[in-house]
Amino acid sequence: MNEIAEVLAGSLAGAALTVLKIAPIIILLTIVYQFLRDWRGLSGKVGRYTRWLGRLGLGRGAIVALGAGLFLGIVYGAGVLINEGRSGTSSRRELFILAFFLSVCHAVIEDTLLFVVIGGSTLGILGPRIILALIATWLLAKLLPLEE
């Protein structure tokens, strides 16, 4: 029984240390996202990305959901996607393309930071995910018929 208690104590200590490394990253990303979402100057800043969004079959309204999914993960991004769908600011085609992109490439900042904290390679984690997502989404946007 003493051996089990030692293993349990070691496991709890390891888990606590991991939480102490990860929590600041999650908290900081959440604060930054909330700030950007509430910042009125953001809409003027996203104009330069409209052309790239268009190449992926996405409109200007997709930037918030895309940012949420990329920075905070697919669950948070899905919540924003649902709100986008309900608000009617994005077409069903755009929502489908955006959901596809985020299913391939989500939480790139959060995941990369978390893996770098435990010794992962930034470029090795980030590069393939983004390249694959961009190519696959571009192909989908080309093949998916336009809405009538």
C-alpha positions as a LaTeX table, in Angstrom:
\begin{tabular}{lrrr}
\hline
Residue & $x$ (\AA) & $y$ (\AA) & $z$ (\AA) \\
\hline
Met1 & 0.00 & 0.00 & 0.00 \\
Asn2 & 2.91 & 2.34 & 0.75 \\
Glu3 & 4.25 & 1.82 & $-2.78$ \\
Ile4 & 0.92 & 2.87 & $-4.28$ \\
Ala5 & 0.91 & 6.02 & $-2.15$ \\
Glu6 & 4.43 & 6.90 & $-3.36$ \\
Val7 & 3.49 & 6.40 & $-7.01$ \\
Leu8 & 0.32 & 8.44 & $-6.52$ \\
Ala9 & 2.23 & 11.26 & $-4.79$ \\
Gly10 & 4.82 & 11.30 & $-7.59$ \\
Ser11 & 2.11 & 11.36 & $-10.23$ \\
Leu12 & 0.29 & 14.21 & $-8.51$ \\
Ala13 & 3.52 & 16.20 & $-8.16$ \\
Gly14 & 4.30 & 15.69 & $-11.86$ \\
Ala15 & 0.79 & 16.68 & $-12.87$ \\
Ala16 & 0.92 & 19.79 & $-10.67$ \\
Leu17 & 4.22 & 20.84 & $-12.24$ \\
Thr18 & 2.77 & 20.38 & $-15.73$ \\
Val19 & $-0.29$ & 22.46 & $-14.81$ \\
Leu20 & 1.98 & 25.21 & $-13.47$ \\
Lys21 & 3.79 & 25.29 & $-16.83$ \\
Ile22 & 0.64 & 25.16 & $-18.97$ \\
Ala23 & $-1.77$ & 27.41 & $-17.03$ \\
Pro24 & 0.05 & 30.70 & $-17.72$ \\
Ile25 & 0.04 & 29.98 & $-21.46$ \\
Ile26 & $-3.70$ & 29.23 & $-21.52$ \\
Ile27 & $-4.55$ & 32.24 & $-19.35$ \\
Leu28 & $-2.43$ & 34.62 & $-21.45$ \\
Leu29 & $-3.92$ & 33.38 & $-24.73$ \\
Thr30 & $-7.44$ & 33.72 & $-23.37$ \\
Ile31 & $-6.78$ & 37.30 & $-22.22$ \\
Val32 & $-5.21$ & 38.26 & $-25.57$ \\
Tyr33 & $-8.11$ & 36.73 & $-27.52$ \\
Gln34 & $-10.70$ & 38.53 & $-25.38$ \\
Phe35 & $-8.84$ & 41.82 & $-25.84$ \\
Leu36 & $-8.67$ & 41.39 & $-29.62$ \\
Arg37 & $-12.33$ & 40.41 & $-29.82$ \\
Asp38 & $-13.39$ & 43.51 & $-27.90$ \\
Trp39 & $-10.93$ & 45.89 & $-29.58$ \\
Arg40 & $-12.74$ & 48.04 & $-32.12$ \\
Gly41 & $-9.54$ & 48.77 & $-34.06$ \\
Leu42 & $-9.21$ & 45.12 & $-35.07$ \\
Ser43 & $-11.64$ & 45.39 & $-37.97$ \\
Gly44 & $-9.33$ & 47.87 & $-39.70$ \\
Lys45 & $-6.32$ & 45.63 & $-39.16$ \\
Val46 & $-7.81$ & 42.52 & $-40.80$ \\
Gly47 & $-8.31$ & 44.20 & $-44.17$ \\
Arg48 & $-4.88$ & 43.13 & $-45.40$ \\
Tyr49 & $-5.79$ & 39.47 & $-44.83$ \\
Thr50 & $-9.03$ & 39.61 & $-46.80$ \\
Arg51 & $-7.29$ & 38.60 & $-50.03$ \\
Trp52 & $-5.78$ & 35.50 & $-48.41$ \\
Leu53 & $-9.09$ & 34.60 & $-46.80$ \\
Gly54 & $-10.74$ & 34.93 & $-50.21$ \\
Arg55 & $-8.29$ & 32.45 & $-51.71$ \\
Leu56 & $-9.40$ & 29.96 & $-49.09$ \\
Gly57 & $-13.06$ & 30.62 & $-49.87$ \\
Leu58 & $-13.62$ & 32.66 & $-46.72$ \\
Gly59 & $-15.03$ & 36.13 & $-46.23$ \\
Arg60 & $-14.00$ & 38.91 & $-43.87$ \\
Gly61 & $-16.47$ & 37.72 & $-41.24$ \\
Ala62 & $-14.55$ & 34.48 & $-40.78$ \\
Ile63 & $-11.57$ & 36.19 & $-39.15$ \\
Val64 & $-12.89$ & 35.99 & $-35.57$ \\
Ala65 & $-13.78$ & 32.30 & $-35.75$ \\
Leu66 & $-10.51$ & 31.55 & $-37.54$ \\
Gly67 & $-8.53$ & 33.40 & $-34.89$ \\
Ala68 & $-10.36$ & 31.66 & $-32.06$ \\
Gly69 & $-9.81$ & 28.23 & $-33.55$ \\
Leu70 & $-6.16$ & 28.86 & $-34.39$ \\
Phe71 & $-5.22$ & 30.38 & $-31.06$ \\
Leu72 & $-7.51$ & 28.71 & $-28.55$ \\
Gly73 & $-8.44$ & 25.39 & $-30.09$ \\
Ile74 & $-11.24$ & 23.67 & $-31.88$ \\
Val75 & $-13.72$ & 23.64 & $-28.99$ \\
Tyr76 & $-13.58$ & 27.40 & $-28.50$ \\
Gly77 & $-13.46$ & 27.91 & $-32.27$ \\
Ala78 & $-16.52$ & 25.69 & $-32.66$ \\
Gly79 & $-18.41$ & 27.90 & $-30.23$ \\
Val80 & $-17.54$ & 30.95 & $-32.30$ \\
Leu81 & $-18.48$ & 29.04 & $-35.49$ \\
Ile82 & $-21.90$ & 28.24 & $-34.04$ \\
Asn83 & $-22.41$ & 31.93 & $-33.22$ \\
Glu84 & $-21.32$ & 32.87 & $-36.76$ \\
Gly85 & $-23.86$ & 30.41 & $-38.17$ \\
Arg86 & $-26.64$ & 31.80 & $-36.03$ \\
Ser87 & $-25.80$ & 35.43 & $-36.80$ \\
Gly88 & $-25.95$ & 34.83 & $-40.56$ \\
Thr89 & $-22.82$ & 36.89 & $-41.27$ \\
Ser90 & $-21.13$ & 33.95 & $-43.03$ \\
Ser91 & $-22.56$ & 31.65 & $-45.68$ \\
Arg92 & $-22.98$ & 27.91 & $-45.09$ \\
Arg93 & $-20.17$ & 27.31 & $-47.59$ \\
Glu94 & $-17.83$ & 29.63 & $-45.66$ \\
Leu95 & $-18.72$ & 27.95 & $-42.39$ \\
Phe96 & $-18.05$ & 24.52 & $-43.88$ \\
Ile97 & $-14.68$ & 25.60 & $-45.29$ \\
Leu98 & $-13.75$ & 27.25 & $-42.00$ \\
Ala99 & $-14.76$ & 24.16 & $-40.01$ \\
Phe100 & $-12.68$ & 22.02 & $-42.37$ \\
Phe101 & $-9.64$ & 24.27 & $-41.99$ \\
Leu102 & $-9.93$ & 24.27 & $-38.21$ \\
Ser103 & $-10.33$ & 20.49 & $-38.09$ \\
Val104 & $-6.98$ & 20.16 & $-39.86$ \\
Cys105 & $-5.22$ & 23.06 & $-38.18$ \\
His106 & $-6.49$ & 24.21 & $-34.79$ \\
Ala107 & $-4.83$ & 25.55 & $-31.65$ \\
Val108 & $-1.57$ & 26.10 & $-33.53$ \\
Ile109 & $-0.30$ & 28.68 & $-31.07$ \\
Glu110 & $-1.53$ & 26.93 & $-27.93$ \\
Asp111 & $-0.36$ & 23.45 & $-29.00$ \\
Thr112 & 2.98 & 24.71 & $-30.24$ \\
Leu113 & 3.66 & 26.60 & $-27.01$ \\
Leu114 & 2.65 & 23.59 & $-24.94$ \\
Phe115 & 4.91 & 21.21 & $-26.88$ \\
Val116 & 7.82 & 23.68 & $-26.90$ \\
Val117 & 7.56 & 23.91 & $-23.10$ \\
Ile118 & 8.21 & 20.16 & $-22.94$ \\
Gly119 & 10.97 & 20.22 & $-25.56$ \\
Gly120 & 9.27 & 20.07 & $-28.97$ \\
Ser121 & 10.48 & 21.78 & $-32.14$ \\
Thr122 & 8.50 & 24.90 & $-33.05$ \\
Leu123 & 9.04 & 24.57 & $-36.79$ \\
Gly124 & 8.52 & 20.81 & $-36.76$ \\
Ile125 & 5.16 & 21.19 & $-35.04$ \\
Leu126 & 3.89 & 24.32 & $-36.74$ \\
Gly127 & 5.12 & 24.00 & $-40.33$ \\
Pro128 & 3.47 & 20.77 & $-41.50$ \\
Arg129 & 0.15 & 21.60 & $-39.83$ \\
Ile130 & $-0.20$ & 25.00 & $-41.45$ \\
Ile131 & 1.02 & 23.91 & $-44.89$ \\
Leu132 & $-1.30$ & 20.88 & $-44.98$ \\
Ala133 & $-4.27$ & 22.94 & $-43.79$ \\
Leu134 & $-3.71$ & 25.69 & $-46.35$ \\
Ile135 & $-3.30$ & 23.30 & $-49.28$ \\
Ala136 & $-6.24$ & 21.09 & $-48.28$ \\
Thr137 & $-8.53$ & 24.07 & $-47.63$ \\
Trp138 & $-7.55$ & 25.75 & $-50.90$ \\
Leu139 & $-8.37$ & 22.53 & $-52.78$ \\
Leu140 & $-11.70$ & 22.20 & $-50.96$ \\
Ala141 & $-12.59$ & 25.82 & $-51.78$ \\
Lys142 & $-11.83$ & 25.15 & $-55.46$ \\
Leu143 & $-13.85$ & 21.92 & $-55.57$ \\
Leu144 & $-16.81$ & 22.96 & $-53.40$ \\
Pro145 & $-19.58$ & 24.48 & $-55.52$ \\
Leu146 & $-20.60$ & 28.06 & $-54.85$ \\
Glu147 & $-23.92$ & 28.62 & $-53.12$ \\
Glu148 & $-26.81$ & 29.85 & $-55.21$ \\
\hline
\end{tabular}
